[in-house]
Amino acid sequence: MPSTAKGPAEVTAQRLRERGERVTPARLAVVEVLAGTDEHLSAEQIGERAEQLRPGIHRATVYRALDALGEFGLVTHVHLGRAGTTYHLAGDLAPRHLHLRCSECGTVLDVAGDILDPVRRKLLRELGFHLAPEQVALVGLCKDCSS
């Protein structure tokens, strides 16, 4: 029996059409690149890989696609300090996760997105503050560097 589950590129195309937005080769290439890796990729790295997937796509077009997909909530970014900004799929296109960056060796670890939920609830309850740690890396020492 064939699977009816849609991949991230098909879901993205559907959502773009629903919004009345254009489904472009660059936008789909960005989603395909991000869906195909667990790495933390910079805009430049995404551009290089998108060009390999779809020859003829220009890097500037990929950057505009990243911006547009970010505005639509399909892609998000995280600031990793000295390591720069990296991008990944957002919403239900990818599991919700947070980033930990070792200040010593620079390793970036992904952790479950709900790990800070008790802190989020407490800040909201006590201060009315909505914590959004998904776009920054929490900095500390990894296991290897702290031993």
Short mmCIF file of N, CA and C in Angstrom, two decimals:
data_model
loop_
_atom_site.label_atom_id
_atom_site.label_comp_id
_atom_site.label_asym_id
_atom_site.label_seq_id
_atom_site.Cartn_x
_atom_site.Cartn_y
_atom_site.Cartn_z
N MET A 1 0.85 -1.18 0.00
CA MET A 1 0.00 0.00 0.00
C MET A 1 0.89 1.24 0.00
N PRO A 2 0.72 2.17 -0.94
CA PRO A 2 1.57 3.35 -1.02
C PRO A 2 1.32 4.29 0.15
N SER A 3 2.40 4.98 0.56
CA SER A 3 2.33 5.92 1.67
C SER A 3 1.69 7.22 1.19
N THR A 4 0.83 7.80 2.02
CA THR A 4 0.22 9.07 1.69
C THR A 4 0.90 10.22 2.41
N ALA A 5 1.91 9.89 3.22
CA ALA A 5 2.61 10.94 3.95
C ALA A 5 3.39 11.81 2.97
N LYS A 6 3.28 13.11 3.16
CA LYS A 6 3.99 14.04 2.29
C LYS A 6 5.31 14.44 2.93
N GLY A 7 6.33 14.61 2.10
CA GLY A 7 7.62 15.07 2.59
C GLY A 7 7.62 16.58 2.78
N PRO A 8 8.69 17.10 3.39
CA PRO A 8 8.76 18.54 3.64
C PRO A 8 8.60 19.41 2.39
N ALA A 9 9.14 18.98 1.26
CA ALA A 9 9.02 19.79 0.04
C ALA A 9 7.57 19.85 -0.43
N GLU A 10 6.86 18.72 -0.36
CA GLU A 10 5.46 18.71 -0.78
C GLU A 10 4.60 19.55 0.17
N VAL A 11 4.88 19.43 1.47
CA VAL A 11 4.13 20.22 2.46
C VAL A 11 4.40 21.71 2.24
N THR A 12 5.65 22.05 1.99
CA THR A 12 6.00 23.45 1.74
C THR A 12 5.28 23.98 0.52
N ALA A 13 5.30 23.22 -0.57
CA ALA A 13 4.63 23.65 -1.80
C ALA A 13 3.14 23.88 -1.54
N GLN A 14 2.52 22.96 -0.82
CA GLN A 14 1.10 23.08 -0.50
C GLN A 14 0.83 24.35 0.33
N ARG A 15 1.65 24.56 1.35
CA ARG A 15 1.45 25.74 2.21
C ARG A 15 1.68 27.04 1.46
N LEU A 16 2.67 27.06 0.59
CA LEU A 16 2.91 28.27 -0.20
C LEU A 16 1.71 28.56 -1.10
N ARG A 17 1.19 27.52 -1.75
CA ARG A 17 0.02 27.71 -2.63
C ARG A 17 -1.18 28.20 -1.83
N GLU A 18 -1.39 27.63 -0.63
CA GLU A 18 -2.51 28.05 0.22
C GLU A 18 -2.42 29.53 0.59
N ARG A 19 -1.20 30.02 0.72
CA ARG A 19 -0.97 31.43 1.07
C ARG A 19 -0.98 32.34 -0.15
N GLY A 20 -1.08 31.74 -1.34
CA GLY A 20 -1.02 32.54 -2.56
C GLY A 20 0.40 32.95 -2.92
N GLU A 21 1.38 32.24 -2.35
CA GLU A 21 2.79 32.53 -2.62
C GLU A 21 3.30 31.64 -3.74
N ARG A 22 4.39 32.08 -4.36
CA ARG A 22 4.98 31.31 -5.45
C ARG A 22 5.77 30.11 -4.93
N VAL A 23 5.64 29.00 -5.63
CA VAL A 23 6.44 27.81 -5.36
C VAL A 23 7.59 27.85 -6.36
N THR A 24 8.79 28.22 -5.86
CA THR A 24 9.92 28.39 -6.76
C THR A 24 10.94 27.27 -6.56
N PRO A 25 11.75 27.03 -7.59
CA PRO A 25 12.79 26.01 -7.44
C PRO A 25 13.73 26.31 -6.27
N ALA A 26 14.05 27.58 -6.04
CA ALA A 26 14.96 27.94 -4.94
C ALA A 26 14.32 27.63 -3.59
N ARG A 27 13.06 27.95 -3.42
CA ARG A 27 12.38 27.67 -2.15
C ARG A 27 12.33 26.17 -1.89
N LEU A 28 12.01 25.41 -2.91
CA LEU A 28 11.96 23.95 -2.74
C LEU A 28 13.35 23.38 -2.50
N ALA A 29 14.35 23.92 -3.18
CA ALA A 29 15.73 23.43 -2.98
C ALA A 29 16.19 23.69 -1.55
N VAL A 30 15.86 24.85 -0.99
CA VAL A 30 16.23 25.15 0.39
C VAL A 30 15.61 24.12 1.33
N VAL A 31 14.34 23.84 1.14
CA VAL A 31 13.66 22.87 2.00
C VAL A 31 14.26 21.48 1.83
N GLU A 32 14.57 21.10 0.60
CA GLU A 32 15.17 19.79 0.35
C GLU A 32 16.54 19.68 1.02
N VAL A 33 17.33 20.73 0.95
CA VAL A 33 18.65 20.72 1.59
C VAL A 33 18.49 20.55 3.10
N LEU A 34 17.62 21.35 3.70
CA LEU A 34 17.44 21.28 5.16
C LEU A 34 16.83 19.96 5.60
N ALA A 35 15.92 19.42 4.81
CA ALA A 35 15.29 18.15 5.16
C ALA A 35 16.28 16.99 5.04
N GLY A 36 17.32 17.18 4.24
CA GLY A 36 18.26 16.10 3.98
C GLY A 36 19.48 16.07 4.88
N THR A 37 19.48 16.85 5.96
CA THR A 37 20.66 16.87 6.82
C THR A 37 20.28 17.10 8.28
N ASP A 38 21.14 16.63 9.15
CA ASP A 38 21.03 16.94 10.58
C ASP A 38 22.06 17.99 10.97
N GLU A 39 22.84 18.44 10.00
CA GLU A 39 23.89 19.43 10.26
C GLU A 39 23.28 20.80 10.51
N HIS A 40 24.06 21.66 11.14
CA HIS A 40 23.68 23.05 11.35
C HIS A 40 24.33 23.86 10.23
N LEU A 41 23.55 24.19 9.19
CA LEU A 41 24.09 24.81 7.99
C LEU A 41 23.90 26.31 7.97
N SER A 42 24.93 27.01 7.50
CA SER A 42 24.84 28.46 7.31
C SER A 42 24.10 28.72 5.99
N ALA A 43 23.73 29.97 5.78
CA ALA A 43 23.08 30.34 4.52
C ALA A 43 24.00 30.03 3.33
N GLU A 44 25.29 30.28 3.50
CA GLU A 44 26.24 29.99 2.42
C GLU A 44 26.27 28.49 2.10
N GLN A 45 26.31 27.65 3.13
CA GLN A 45 26.33 26.20 2.91
C GLN A 45 25.03 25.73 2.25
N ILE A 46 23.91 26.31 2.67
CA ILE A 46 22.63 25.95 2.05
C ILE A 46 22.66 26.35 0.58
N GLY A 47 23.20 27.54 0.30
CA GLY A 47 23.30 28.00 -1.07
C GLY A 47 24.13 27.07 -1.94
N GLU A 48 25.26 26.62 -1.41
CA GLU A 48 26.13 25.69 -2.16
C GLU A 48 25.40 24.39 -2.46
N ARG A 49 24.73 23.85 -1.46
CA ARG A 49 24.03 22.57 -1.65
C ARG A 49 22.82 22.73 -2.55
N ALA A 50 22.12 23.85 -2.45
CA ALA A 50 20.96 24.09 -3.32
C ALA A 50 21.40 24.19 -4.77
N GLU A 51 22.56 24.83 -5.02
CA GLU A 51 23.09 24.92 -6.39
C GLU A 51 23.44 23.54 -6.93
N GLN A 52 23.91 22.66 -6.05
CA GLN A 52 24.22 21.30 -6.49
C GLN A 52 22.94 20.53 -6.82
N LEU A 53 21.89 20.74 -6.02
CA LEU A 53 20.61 20.07 -6.27
C LEU A 53 19.95 20.57 -7.54
N ARG A 54 19.98 21.86 -7.71
CA ARG A 54 19.30 22.49 -8.84
C ARG A 54 20.25 23.47 -9.52
N PRO A 55 21.11 22.96 -10.40
CA PRO A 55 22.07 23.84 -11.08
C PRO A 55 21.37 25.02 -11.73
N GLY A 56 21.99 26.18 -11.63
CA GLY A 56 21.41 27.39 -12.21
C GLY A 56 20.75 28.29 -11.18
N ILE A 57 20.54 27.76 -9.97
CA ILE A 57 20.00 28.60 -8.91
C ILE A 57 21.15 29.45 -8.37
N HIS A 58 20.92 30.74 -8.33
CA HIS A 58 21.94 31.65 -7.84
C HIS A 58 21.88 31.79 -6.33
N ARG A 59 23.01 32.01 -5.74
CA ARG A 59 23.12 32.12 -4.28
C ARG A 59 22.21 33.21 -3.72
N ALA A 60 22.15 34.35 -4.38
CA ALA A 60 21.29 35.45 -3.90
C ALA A 60 19.83 35.03 -3.87
N THR A 61 19.43 34.21 -4.84
CA THR A 61 18.05 33.71 -4.88
C THR A 61 17.79 32.79 -3.69
N VAL A 62 18.78 32.00 -3.34
CA VAL A 62 18.65 31.10 -2.17
C VAL A 62 18.51 31.93 -0.90
N TYR A 63 19.27 32.99 -0.77
CA TYR A 63 19.17 33.85 0.42
C TYR A 63 17.78 34.48 0.51
N ARG A 64 17.25 34.92 -0.63
CA ARG A 64 15.89 35.48 -0.62
C ARG A 64 14.87 34.40 -0.26
N ALA A 65 15.10 33.19 -0.75
CA ALA A 65 14.19 32.08 -0.42
C ALA A 65 14.23 31.78 1.08
N LEU A 66 15.41 31.80 1.68
CA LEU A 66 15.52 31.60 3.13
C LEU A 66 14.73 32.66 3.89
N ASP A 67 14.87 33.91 3.47
CA ASP A 67 14.13 34.99 4.12
C ASP A 67 12.63 34.79 4.00
N ALA A 68 12.17 34.47 2.80
CA ALA A 68 10.74 34.29 2.56
C ALA A 68 10.21 33.10 3.36
N LEU A 69 10.91 31.98 3.33
CA LEU A 69 10.47 30.80 4.07
C LEU A 69 10.45 31.07 5.57
N GLY A 70 11.37 31.91 6.02
CA GLY A 70 11.37 32.32 7.43
C GLY A 70 10.14 33.14 7.76
N GLU A 71 9.79 34.07 6.88
CA GLU A 71 8.60 34.90 7.10
C GLU A 71 7.33 34.04 7.14
N PHE A 72 7.32 32.96 6.38
CA PHE A 72 6.14 32.09 6.32
C PHE A 72 6.13 31.05 7.44
N GLY A 73 7.17 31.03 8.29
CA GLY A 73 7.22 30.09 9.41
C GLY A 73 7.62 28.68 9.03
N LEU A 74 8.21 28.51 7.85
CA LEU A 74 8.61 27.18 7.39
C LEU A 74 10.07 26.88 7.68
N VAL A 75 10.87 27.92 7.84
CA VAL A 75 12.29 27.80 8.16
C VAL A 75 12.57 28.75 9.30
N THR A 76 13.47 28.38 10.17
CA THR A 76 13.89 29.27 11.25
C THR A 76 15.40 29.24 11.34
N HIS A 77 15.94 30.14 12.14
CA HIS A 77 17.39 30.21 12.28
C HIS A 77 17.73 30.26 13.76
N VAL A 78 18.98 29.96 14.03
CA VAL A 78 19.48 30.04 15.40
C VAL A 78 20.85 30.72 15.35
N HIS A 79 21.06 31.62 16.29
CA HIS A 79 22.35 32.31 16.39
C HIS A 79 23.25 31.48 17.29
N LEU A 80 24.37 31.05 16.74
CA LEU A 80 25.29 30.19 17.48
C LEU A 80 26.53 30.94 17.95
N GLY A 81 26.42 32.21 18.16
CA GLY A 81 27.56 32.99 18.62
C GLY A 81 28.63 33.07 17.56
N ARG A 82 29.86 32.77 17.93
CA ARG A 82 30.98 32.85 16.98
C ARG A 82 30.79 31.94 15.78
N ALA A 83 30.01 30.87 15.95
CA ALA A 83 29.80 29.93 14.85
C ALA A 83 28.84 30.49 13.80
N GLY A 84 28.21 31.63 14.07
CA GLY A 84 27.33 32.25 13.09
C GLY A 84 25.88 31.79 13.22
N THR A 85 25.12 32.09 12.20
CA THR A 85 23.70 31.77 12.16
C THR A 85 23.50 30.53 11.30
N THR A 86 22.69 29.61 11.80
CA THR A 86 22.36 28.41 11.03
C THR A 86 20.85 28.31 10.89
N TYR A 87 20.42 27.53 9.92
CA TYR A 87 19.01 27.43 9.57
C TYR A 87 18.53 25.98 9.67
N HIS A 88 17.23 25.85 9.94
CA HIS A 88 16.61 24.52 9.91
C HIS A 88 15.12 24.67 9.67
N LEU A 89 14.49 23.57 9.33
CA LEU A 89 13.05 23.57 9.10
C LEU A 89 12.33 23.90 10.39
N ALA A 90 11.15 24.49 10.28
CA ALA A 90 10.41 24.93 11.45
C ALA A 90 9.02 24.30 11.50
N GLY A 91 8.34 24.54 12.60
CA GLY A 91 6.98 24.06 12.77
C GLY A 91 6.89 22.56 12.70
N ASP A 92 5.85 22.07 12.05
CA ASP A 92 5.67 20.62 11.97
C ASP A 92 6.50 19.98 10.86
N LEU A 93 7.34 20.77 10.19
CA LEU A 93 8.24 20.19 9.19
C LEU A 93 9.43 19.51 9.84
N ALA A 94 9.68 19.81 11.11
CA ALA A 94 10.82 19.22 11.82
C ALA A 94 10.48 19.16 13.32
N PRO A 95 11.08 18.22 14.02
CA PRO A 95 10.84 18.16 15.46
C PRO A 95 11.34 19.43 16.14
N ARG A 96 10.57 19.92 17.09
CA ARG A 96 10.97 21.11 17.86
C ARG A 96 12.20 20.75 18.69
N HIS A 97 13.21 21.61 18.61
CA HIS A 97 14.42 21.34 19.38
C HIS A 97 15.12 22.65 19.73
N LEU A 98 15.99 22.56 20.72
CA LEU A 98 16.81 23.68 21.14
C LEU A 98 18.27 23.33 20.89
N HIS A 99 19.13 24.32 20.97
CA HIS A 99 20.55 24.13 20.68
C HIS A 99 21.40 24.46 21.90
N LEU A 100 22.38 23.62 22.16
CA LEU A 100 23.38 23.85 23.19
C LEU A 100 24.72 23.99 22.48
N ARG A 101 25.49 25.04 22.82
CA ARG A 101 26.80 25.24 22.20
C ARG A 101 27.86 25.26 23.27
N CYS A 102 28.89 24.43 23.08
CA CYS A 102 30.01 24.40 24.01
C CYS A 102 30.90 25.62 23.75
N SER A 103 31.12 26.40 24.80
CA SER A 103 31.94 27.60 24.65
C SER A 103 33.42 27.28 24.49
N GLU A 104 33.80 26.05 24.79
CA GLU A 104 35.20 25.65 24.68
C GLU A 104 35.52 25.10 23.29
N CYS A 105 34.81 24.08 22.85
CA CYS A 105 35.14 23.42 21.58
C CYS A 105 34.20 23.81 20.42
N GLY A 106 33.08 24.47 20.73
CA GLY A 106 32.15 24.91 19.69
C GLY A 106 31.14 23.88 19.25
N THR A 107 31.17 22.69 19.82
CA THR A 107 30.20 21.65 19.47
C THR A 107 28.78 22.16 19.71
N VAL A 108 27.88 21.83 18.79
CA VAL A 108 26.48 22.19 18.94
C VAL A 108 25.67 20.91 19.08
N LEU A 109 24.88 20.85 20.15
CA LEU A 109 24.04 19.69 20.41
C LEU A 109 22.58 20.11 20.30
N ASP A 110 21.76 19.23 19.75
CA ASP A 110 20.31 19.45 19.72
C ASP A 110 19.71 18.73 20.91
N VAL A 111 18.75 19.38 21.58
CA VAL A 111 18.03 18.77 22.70
C VAL A 111 16.54 18.95 22.46
N ALA A 112 15.76 18.14 23.13
CA ALA A 112 14.31 18.17 22.98
C ALA A 112 13.77 19.59 23.22
N GLY A 113 12.85 20.00 22.40
CA GLY A 113 12.30 21.35 22.47
C GLY A 113 11.50 21.64 23.71
N ASP A 114 11.10 20.61 24.43
CA ASP A 114 10.29 20.84 25.63
C ASP A 114 11.11 20.89 26.92
N ILE A 115 12.42 20.79 26.81
CA ILE A 115 13.28 20.71 27.99
C ILE A 115 13.16 21.95 28.89
N LEU A 116 12.85 23.09 28.30
CA LEU A 116 12.72 24.32 29.09
C LEU A 116 11.26 24.69 29.37
N ASP A 117 10.33 23.81 29.07
CA ASP A 117 8.91 24.13 29.28
C ASP A 117 8.58 24.53 30.71
N PRO A 118 9.13 23.88 31.74
CA PRO A 118 8.84 24.35 33.11
C PRO A 118 9.30 25.80 33.33
N VAL A 119 10.44 26.16 32.77
CA VAL A 119 10.95 27.53 32.90
C VAL A 119 10.04 28.49 32.12
N ARG A 120 9.64 28.09 30.92
CA ARG A 120 8.72 28.92 30.12
C ARG A 120 7.44 29.21 30.91
N ARG A 121 6.85 28.15 31.48
CA ARG A 121 5.60 28.32 32.22
C ARG A 121 5.78 29.23 33.43
N LYS A 122 6.89 29.05 34.15
CA LYS A 122 7.13 29.86 35.34
C LYS A 122 7.31 31.34 34.96
N LEU A 123 8.07 31.62 33.90
CA LEU A 123 8.26 33.01 33.46
C LEU A 123 6.95 33.63 33.00
N LEU A 124 6.14 32.84 32.32
CA LEU A 124 4.86 33.36 31.86
C LEU A 124 3.94 33.64 33.05
N ARG A 125 3.87 32.70 33.96
CA ARG A 125 3.00 32.84 35.14
C ARG A 125 3.43 34.00 36.03
N GLU A 126 4.73 34.10 36.31
CA GLU A 126 5.20 35.08 37.28
C GLU A 126 5.50 36.46 36.70
N LEU A 127 5.91 36.49 35.44
CA LEU A 127 6.31 37.77 34.85
C LEU A 127 5.53 38.16 33.59
N GLY A 128 4.69 37.23 33.11
CA GLY A 128 3.99 37.50 31.85
C GLY A 128 4.92 37.51 30.67
N PHE A 129 6.09 36.87 30.83
CA PHE A 129 7.13 36.87 29.80
C PHE A 129 7.07 35.58 28.99
N HIS A 130 7.05 35.72 27.65
CA HIS A 130 7.02 34.57 26.74
C HIS A 130 8.44 34.25 26.29
N LEU A 131 9.05 33.23 26.85
CA LEU A 131 10.41 32.83 26.50
C LEU A 131 10.43 32.13 25.14
N ALA A 132 11.38 32.50 24.29
CA ALA A 132 11.53 31.91 22.96
C ALA A 132 12.99 31.55 22.71
N PRO A 133 13.48 30.47 23.32
CA PRO A 133 14.90 30.13 23.20
C PRO A 133 15.28 29.42 21.90
N GLU A 134 14.32 29.20 21.00
CA GLU A 134 14.62 28.44 19.79
C GLU A 134 15.59 29.16 18.85
N GLN A 135 15.72 30.47 18.96
CA GLN A 135 16.57 31.18 18.01
C GLN A 135 17.95 31.54 18.55
N VAL A 136 18.26 31.05 19.72
CA VAL A 136 19.61 31.25 20.28
C VAL A 136 20.13 29.92 20.79
N ALA A 137 21.43 29.83 20.90
CA ALA A 137 22.04 28.63 21.48
C ALA A 137 22.30 28.90 22.95
N LEU A 138 21.96 27.94 23.77
CA LEU A 138 22.30 28.02 25.19
C LEU A 138 23.76 27.63 25.30
N VAL A 139 24.55 28.45 25.97
CA VAL A 139 26.00 28.26 26.00
C VAL A 139 26.44 27.67 27.33
N GLY A 140 27.36 26.74 27.26
CA GLY A 140 27.94 26.11 28.44
C GLY A 140 29.10 25.23 28.02
N LEU A 141 29.42 24.25 28.84
CA LEU A 141 30.50 23.32 28.53
C LEU A 141 29.94 21.93 28.27
N CYS A 142 30.39 21.31 27.18
CA CYS A 142 29.96 19.94 26.88
C CYS A 142 30.63 18.97 27.87
N LYS A 143 30.16 17.74 27.82
CA LYS A 143 30.67 16.72 28.72
C LYS A 143 32.18 16.54 28.57
N ASP A 144 32.67 16.51 27.33
CA ASP A 144 34.10 16.29 27.10
C ASP A 144 34.95 17.45 27.63
N CYS A 145 34.49 18.68 27.45
CA CYS A 145 35.28 19.83 27.88
C CYS A 145 35.18 20.10 29.37
N SER A 146 34.14 19.60 30.01
CA SER A 146 34.00 19.86 31.45
C SER A 146 34.67 18.80 32.30
N SER A 147 35.19 17.75 31.66
CA SER A 147 35.86 16.72 32.48
C SER A 147 37.36 16.86 32.46
#
